[in-house]
PDB file of C-alpha atoms in Angstrom:
ATOM      1  CA  MET Y   1     148.714 108.140 147.591  1.00  0.00           C
ATOM      2  CA  PRO Y   2     149.247 107.097 144.514  1.00  0.00           C
ATOM      3  CA  TYR Y   3     147.729 110.409 143.126  1.00  0.00           C
ATOM      4  CA  LEU Y   4     150.430 112.367 145.179  1.00  0.00           C
ATOM      5  CA  ILE Y   5     153.106 110.706 142.987  1.00  0.00           C
ATOM      6  CA  VAL Y   6     151.356 110.193 139.479  1.00  0.00           C
ATOM      7  CA  ILE Y   7     149.867 114.148 138.838  1.00  0.00           C
ATOM      8  CA  PRO Y   8     153.101 115.749 139.979  1.00  0.00           C
ATOM      9  CA  TYR Y   9     155.021 113.528 137.703  1.00  0.00           C
ATOM     10  CA  LEU Y  10     153.020 113.941 134.545  1.00  0.00           C
ATOM     11  CA  VAL Y  11     153.109 117.919 135.263  1.00  0.00           C
ATOM     12  CA  ILE Y  12     156.506 117.787 135.712  1.00  0.00           C
ATOM     13  CA  GLU Y  13     157.360 115.642 132.852  1.00  0.00           C
ATOM     14  CA  GLY Y  14     154.688 117.321 130.400  1.00  0.00           C
ATOM     15  CA  LEU Y  15     156.322 120.654 131.105  1.00  0.00           C
ATOM     16  CA  ALA Y  16     159.718 119.509 130.416  1.00  0.00           C
ATOM     17  CA  PHE Y  17     158.956 117.764 127.301  1.00  0.00           C
ATOM     18  CA  TRP Y  18     156.778 120.847 125.729  1.00  0.00           C
ATOM     19  CA  ALA Y  19     160.010 123.015 126.866  1.00  0.00           C
ATOM     20  CA  VAL Y  20     162.204 120.479 124.786  1.00  0.00           C
ATOM     21  CA  ALA Y  21     159.409 120.180 121.976  1.00  0.00           C
ATOM     22  CA  SER Y  22     159.442 124.247 122.043  1.00  0.00           C
ATOM     23  CA  TRP Y  23     163.016 124.355 121.942  1.00  0.00           C
ATOM     24  CA  LEU Y  24     164.346 121.404 118.962  1.00  0.00           C
ATOM     25  CA  GLY Y  25     160.699 120.430 117.599  1.00  0.00           C
ATOM     26  CA  GLY Y  26     158.300 117.709 118.675  1.00  0.00           C
ATOM     27  CA  GLY Y  27     159.672 115.157 116.401  1.00  0.00           C
ATOM     28  CA  TRP Y  28     163.060 115.591 117.425  1.00  0.00           C
ATOM     29  CA  ALA Y  29     162.268 115.508 121.242  1.00  0.00           C
ATOM     30  CA  LEU Y  30     160.298 112.218 120.632  1.00  0.00           C
ATOM     31  CA  LEU Y  31     164.026 110.884 118.949  1.00  0.00           C
ATOM     32  CA  LEU Y  32     165.815 112.346 121.896  1.00  0.00           C
ATOM     33  CA  LEU Y  33     163.726 111.009 124.423  1.00  0.00           C
ATOM     34  CA  PHE Y  34     163.640 107.019 122.508  1.00  0.00           C
ATOM     35  CA  ALA Y  35     167.843 107.488 122.623  1.00  0.00           C
ATOM     36  CA  PHE Y  36     168.008 108.208 126.175  1.00  0.00           C
ATOM     37  CA  PHE Y  37     165.966 105.200 126.666  1.00  0.00           C
ATOM     38  CA  PHE Y  38     167.984 103.030 124.793  1.00  0.00           C
ATOM     39  CA  LEU Y  39     171.287 104.304 125.561  1.00  0.00           C
ATOM     40  CA  GLY Y  40     170.661 104.801 129.160  1.00  0.00           C
ATOM     41  CA  LEU Y  41     169.585 100.691 129.386  1.00  0.00           C
ATOM     42  CA  GLY Y  42     172.606  99.778 127.441  1.00  0.00           C
ATOM     43  CA  LEU Y  43     175.139 102.013 129.468  1.00  0.00           C
ATOM     44  CA  ALA Y  44     172.975 100.766 133.166  1.00  0.00           C
ATOM     45  CA  GLY Y  45     173.527  96.999 131.955  1.00  0.00           C
ATOM     46  CA  LEU Y  46     177.293  97.883 131.288  1.00  0.00           C
ATOM     47  CA  GLU Y  47     177.863  99.773 134.933  1.00  0.00           C
ATOM     48  CA  MET Y  48     176.112  96.891 136.252  1.00  0.00           C
ATOM     49  CA  ARG Y  49     178.470  94.431 134.597  1.00  0.00           C
ATOM     50  CA  THR Y  50     181.393  96.374 135.854  1.00  0.00           C
ATOM     51  CA  ILE Y  51     180.660  96.682 139.234  1.00  0.00           C
ATOM     52  CA  ALA Y  52     179.889  93.041 139.143  1.00  0.00           C
ATOM     53  CA  THR Y  53     182.923  92.129 138.065  1.00  0.00           C
ATOM     54  CA  ARG Y  54     185.206  94.343 140.336  1.00  0.00           C
ATOM     55  CA  ALA Y  55     183.164  92.807 143.165  1.00  0.00           C
ATOM     56  CA  ALA Y  56     184.057  89.069 142.197  1.00  0.00           C
ATOM     57  CA  GLY Y  57     187.838  90.278 141.639  1.00  0.00           C
ATOM     58  CA  ASN Y  58     187.321  91.249 145.033  1.00  0.00           C
ATOM     59  CA  ARG Y  59     188.688  94.743 144.132  1.00  0.00           C
ATOM     60  CA  GLU Y  60     185.494  96.215 145.985  1.00  0.00           C
ATOM     61  CA  ARG Y  61     183.319  95.551 149.381  1.00  0.00           C
ATOM     62  CA  PRO Y  62     180.571  93.685 149.267  1.00  0.00           C
ATOM     63  CA  GLY Y  63     178.196  96.190 150.585  1.00  0.00           C
ATOM     64  CA  LYS Y  64     179.578  99.098 148.716  1.00  0.00           C
ATOM     65  CA  ALA Y  65     179.190  96.676 145.118  1.00  0.00           C
ATOM     66  CA  ALA Y  66     175.393  95.639 146.770  1.00  0.00           C
ATOM     67  CA  GLY Y  67     174.685  99.699 147.264  1.00  0.00           C
ATOM     68  CA  GLY Y  68     176.323 100.688 143.478  1.00  0.00           C
ATOM     69  CA  ILE Y  69     174.187  97.954 141.945  1.00  0.00           C
ATOM     70  CA  GLY Y  70     170.966  98.866 143.526  1.00  0.00           C
ATOM     71  CA  LEU Y  71     171.421 102.755 142.586  1.00  0.00           C
ATOM     72  CA  THR Y  72     172.461 101.512 139.267  1.00  0.00           C
ATOM     73  CA  ALA Y  73     169.251  99.419 138.818  1.00  0.00           C
ATOM     74  CA  ALA Y  74     166.993 102.516 140.328  1.00  0.00           C
ATOM     75  CA  GLY Y  75     168.700 104.665 137.642  1.00  0.00           C
ATOM     76  CA  ALA Y  76     168.273 101.855 134.777  1.00  0.00           C
ATOM     77  CA  VAL Y  77     163.954 102.160 136.356  1.00  0.00           C
ATOM     78  CA  LEU Y  78     164.411 105.681 136.164  1.00  0.00           C
ATOM     79  CA  VAL Y  79     165.625 105.678 132.663  1.00  0.00           C
ATOM     80  CA  ALA Y  80     163.130 103.403 131.559  1.00  0.00           C
ATOM     81  CA  ALA Y  81     160.064 105.971 132.783  1.00  0.00           C
ATOM     82  CA  PRO Y  82     158.985 107.973 129.949  1.00  0.00           C
ATOM     83  CA  GLY Y  83     160.160 111.547 130.459  1.00  0.00           C
ATOM     84  CA  PHE Y  84     163.478 113.889 130.556  1.00  0.00           C
ATOM     85  CA  VAL Y  85     163.394 114.516 134.076  1.00  0.00           C
ATOM     86  CA  THR Y  86     163.089 111.075 135.166  1.00  0.00           C
ATOM     87  CA  THR Y  87     165.730 110.161 132.420  1.00  0.00           C
ATOM     88  CA  PHE Y  88     168.077 112.519 133.906  1.00  0.00           C
ATOM     89  CA  LEU Y  89     167.881 111.758 137.411  1.00  0.00           C
ATOM     90  CA  GLY Y  90     168.597 108.235 136.228  1.00  0.00           C
ATOM     91  CA  LEU Y  91     171.396 108.829 134.365  1.00  0.00           C
ATOM     92  CA  LEU Y  92     172.566 110.531 137.822  1.00  0.00           C
ATOM     93  CA  LEU Y  93     172.086 107.338 139.474  1.00  0.00           C
ATOM     94  CA  ILE Y  94     174.061 105.226 136.131  1.00  0.00           C
ATOM     95  CA  PHE Y  95     177.115 107.638 136.077  1.00  0.00           C
ATOM     96  CA  GLY Y  96     179.789 106.381 138.450  1.00  0.00           C
ATOM     97  CA  PRO Y  97     181.310 109.448 140.263  1.00  0.00           C
ATOM     98  CA  THR Y  98     177.593 111.167 140.932  1.00  0.00           C
ATOM     99  CA  ARG Y  99     176.212 107.504 141.993  1.00  0.00           C
ATOM    100  CA  GLU Y 100     179.197 107.809 144.327  1.00  0.00           C
ATOM    101  CA  LEU Y 101     178.321 110.590 145.851  1.00  0.00           C
ATOM    102  CA  ILE Y 102     174.590 109.731 146.302  1.00  0.00           C
ATOM    103  CA  ARG Y 103     175.361 106.750 147.952  1.00  0.00           C
ATOM    104  CA  ARG Y 104     177.419 108.317 150.184  1.00  0.00           C
ATOM    105  CA  GLY Y 105     174.569 111.029 151.008  1.00  0.00           C
ATOM    106  CA  LEU Y 106     172.415 107.989 151.434  1.00  0.00           C
ATOM    107  CA  ALA Y 107     174.743 105.563 153.651  1.00  0.00           C
ATOM    108  CA  ARG Y 108     174.915 108.633 155.730  1.00  0.00           C
ATOM    109  CA  ARG Y 109     171.421 109.246 156.193  1.00  0.00           C
ATOM    110  CA  LEU Y 110     170.605 105.332 156.546  1.00  0.00           C
ATOM    111  CA  ARG Y 111     173.433 105.049 159.196  1.00  0.00           C
ATOM    112  CA  THR Y 112     171.828 108.560 160.944  1.00  0.00           C
ATOM    113  CA  PHE Y 113     168.429 106.931 160.808  1.00  0.00           C
ATOM    114  CA  LEU Y 114     169.163 103.579 162.202  1.00  0.00           C
ATOM    115  CA  GLU Y 115     171.129 105.258 165.063  1.00  0.00           C
ATOM    116  CA  ASP Y 116     167.908 106.970 166.112  1.00  0.00           C
ATOM    117  CA  MET Y 117     165.727 104.273 165.380  1.00  0.00           C
ATOM    118  CA  GLY Y 118     168.167 102.272 168.010  1.00  0.00           C
ATOM    119  CA  ALA Y 119     168.235 104.790 170.163  1.00  0.00           C
ATOM    120  CA  ARG Y 120     164.054 105.463 169.930  1.00  0.00           C
ATOM    121  CA  THR Y 121     163.490 101.558 170.209  1.00  0.00           C
ATOM    122  CA  PHE Y 122     166.126 100.842 173.522  1.00  0.00           C
ATOM    123  CA  GLU Y 123     163.856 104.315 175.198  1.00  0.00           C
ATOM    124  CA  ALA Y 124     160.820 102.573 174.110  1.00  0.00           C
ATOM    125  CA  THR Y 125     161.655  99.027 175.330  1.00  0.00           C
ATOM    126  CA  ALA Y 126     162.928 100.358 178.810  1.00  0.00           C
ATOM    127  CA  HIS Y 127     159.502 101.280 179.991  1.00  0.00           C
ATOM    128  CA  PHE Y 128     158.478  97.569 179.221  1.00  0.00           C
ATOM    129  CA  GLY Y 129     161.232  95.809 181.010  1.00  0.00           C
ATOM    130  CA  PRO Y 130     160.804  93.489 183.707  1.00  0.00           C
ATOM    131  CA  ARG Y 131     159.915  94.928 187.006  1.00  0.00           C
ATOM    132  CA  THR Y 132     160.264  93.204 190.489  1.00  0.00           C
ATOM    133  CA  SER Y 133     157.622  93.977 192.880  1.00  0.00           C
ATOM    134  CA  TYR Y 134     158.066  93.109 196.724  1.00  0.00           C
ATOM    135  CA  GLY Y 135     154.732  93.858 197.406  1.00  0.00           C
ATOM    136  CA  SER Y 136     153.144  96.148 199.749  1.00  0.00           C
ATOM    137  CA  PHE Y 137     153.930  96.502 203.223  1.00  0.00           C
ATOM    138  CA  ASN Y 138     150.866  98.576 204.313  1.00  0.00           C
ATOM    139  CA  ASP Y 139     148.155  95.854 203.980  1.00  0.00           C
ATOM    140  CA  HIS Y 140     149.591  93.210 205.697  1.00  0.00           C
ATOM    141  CA  GLU Y 141     150.529  92.370 209.136  1.00  0.00           C
ATOM    142  CA  VAL Y 142     154.462  92.179 209.704  1.00  0.00           C
ATOM    143  CA  ILE Y 143     155.907  88.985 210.863  1.00  0.00           C
ATOM    144  CA  ASP Y 144     158.807  89.773 213.707  1.00  0.00           C
ATOM    145  CA  GLU Y 145     161.680  87.906 214.364  1.00  0.00           C
ATOM    146  CA  ASP Y 146     160.239  85.899 216.959  1.00  0.00           C
ATOM    147  CA  GLU Y 147     157.330  84.150 214.918  1.00  0.00           C
ATOM    148  CA  ILE Y 148     159.815  83.131 212.765  1.00  0.00           C
ATOM    149  CA  ALA Y 149     162.008  81.085 214.479  1.00  0.00           C
ATOM    150  CA  GLN Y 150     159.127  78.970 215.716  1.00  0.00           C
ATOM    151  CA  PHE Y 151     158.991  77.677 212.326  1.00  0.00           C
ATOM    152  CA  ARG Y 152     162.738  77.501 211.722  1.00  0.00           C
ATOM    153  CA  GLN Y 153     164.070  73.939 211.443  1.00  0.00           C
ATOM    154  CA  GLU Y 154     167.105  72.910 212.657  1.00  0.00           C
ATOM    155  CA  PRO Y 155     169.225  69.338 211.430  1.00  0.00           C
ATOM    156  CA  ASP Y 156     168.455  68.028 214.870  1.00  0.00           C
ATOM    157  CA  ASP Y 157     164.956  68.120 214.485  1.00  0.00           C
ATOM    158  CA  PHE Y 158     164.952  65.384 212.063  1.00  0.00           C
ATOM    159  CA  ASP Y 159     166.919  62.493 214.489  1.00  0.00           C
ATOM    160  CA  GLY Y 160     163.560  60.558 214.518  1.00  0.00           C
ATOM    161  CA  SER Y 161     162.789  61.333 217.961  1.00  0.00           C
ATOM    162  CA  ASP Y 162     159.449  62.568 218.037  1.00  0.00           C
ATOM    163  CA  GLY Y 163     158.257  59.354 217.094  1.00  0.00           C
ATOM    164  CA  GLY Y 164     156.724  60.688 213.715  1.00  0.00           C
ATOM    165  CA  ASP Y 165     158.598  59.345 211.469  1.00  0.00           C
ATOM    166  CA  ASN Y 166     159.766  55.649 212.974  1.00  0.00           C
ATOM    167  CA  GLY Y 167     163.236  56.437 213.667  1.00  0.00           C
ATOM    168  CA  GLY Y 168     164.092  58.060 210.363  1.00  0.00           C
ATOM    169  CA  ASP Y 169     163.835  55.051 208.364  1.00  0.00           C
ATOM    170  CA  ASN Y 170     161.727  56.810 206.083  1.00  0.00           C
ATOM    171  CA  LYS Y 171     159.043  53.747 206.612  1.00  0.00           C
ATOM    172  CA  GLY Y 172     155.656  54.011 206.947  1.00  0.00           C
ATOM    173  CA  THR Y 173     153.487  52.213 209.315  1.00  0.00           C
ATOM    174  CA  ASP Y 174     153.437  49.316 206.951  1.00  0.00           C
ATOM    175  CA  GLY Y 175     156.918  48.469 206.740  1.00  0.00           C
ATOM    176  CA  ARG Y 176     157.263  49.674 203.121  1.00  0.00           C
TER     177      ARG Y 176
END
């Protein structure tokens, strides 16, 4: 799996470096790469401090601030990775206006993903919900009302007149 990422990354960055080196020269291309590295990381730190200060002063919502810091950190990682293409993408995440556009697009995609996932989860769990089974009446004999009536008991059935419960005093034959 890492080869699917590393090989295209190396090819794209190699071609970009070759293009810049052929345009400016190899030494200037290396100097430009190092300059972008240090300036990009410095700018990322400054942006993170600015976002944190606005969030601490309640001038920015916490979710927006967390998203801004996360995208700026991702931009700093991309700037730190060697290459002109990743540095360019990292700088897009570090600069405020482009970061805001990217944040809105990602938030829209995340919201759509979560709504779809919630709908799929609801549909999937509806199939595993509790099922009520009342049995099958095909294999058993049906009991009619007259048979049920012979087992029905009334309050008068417990008056003790049948002699089996010692007059209703709940005492056994030994007097306890």
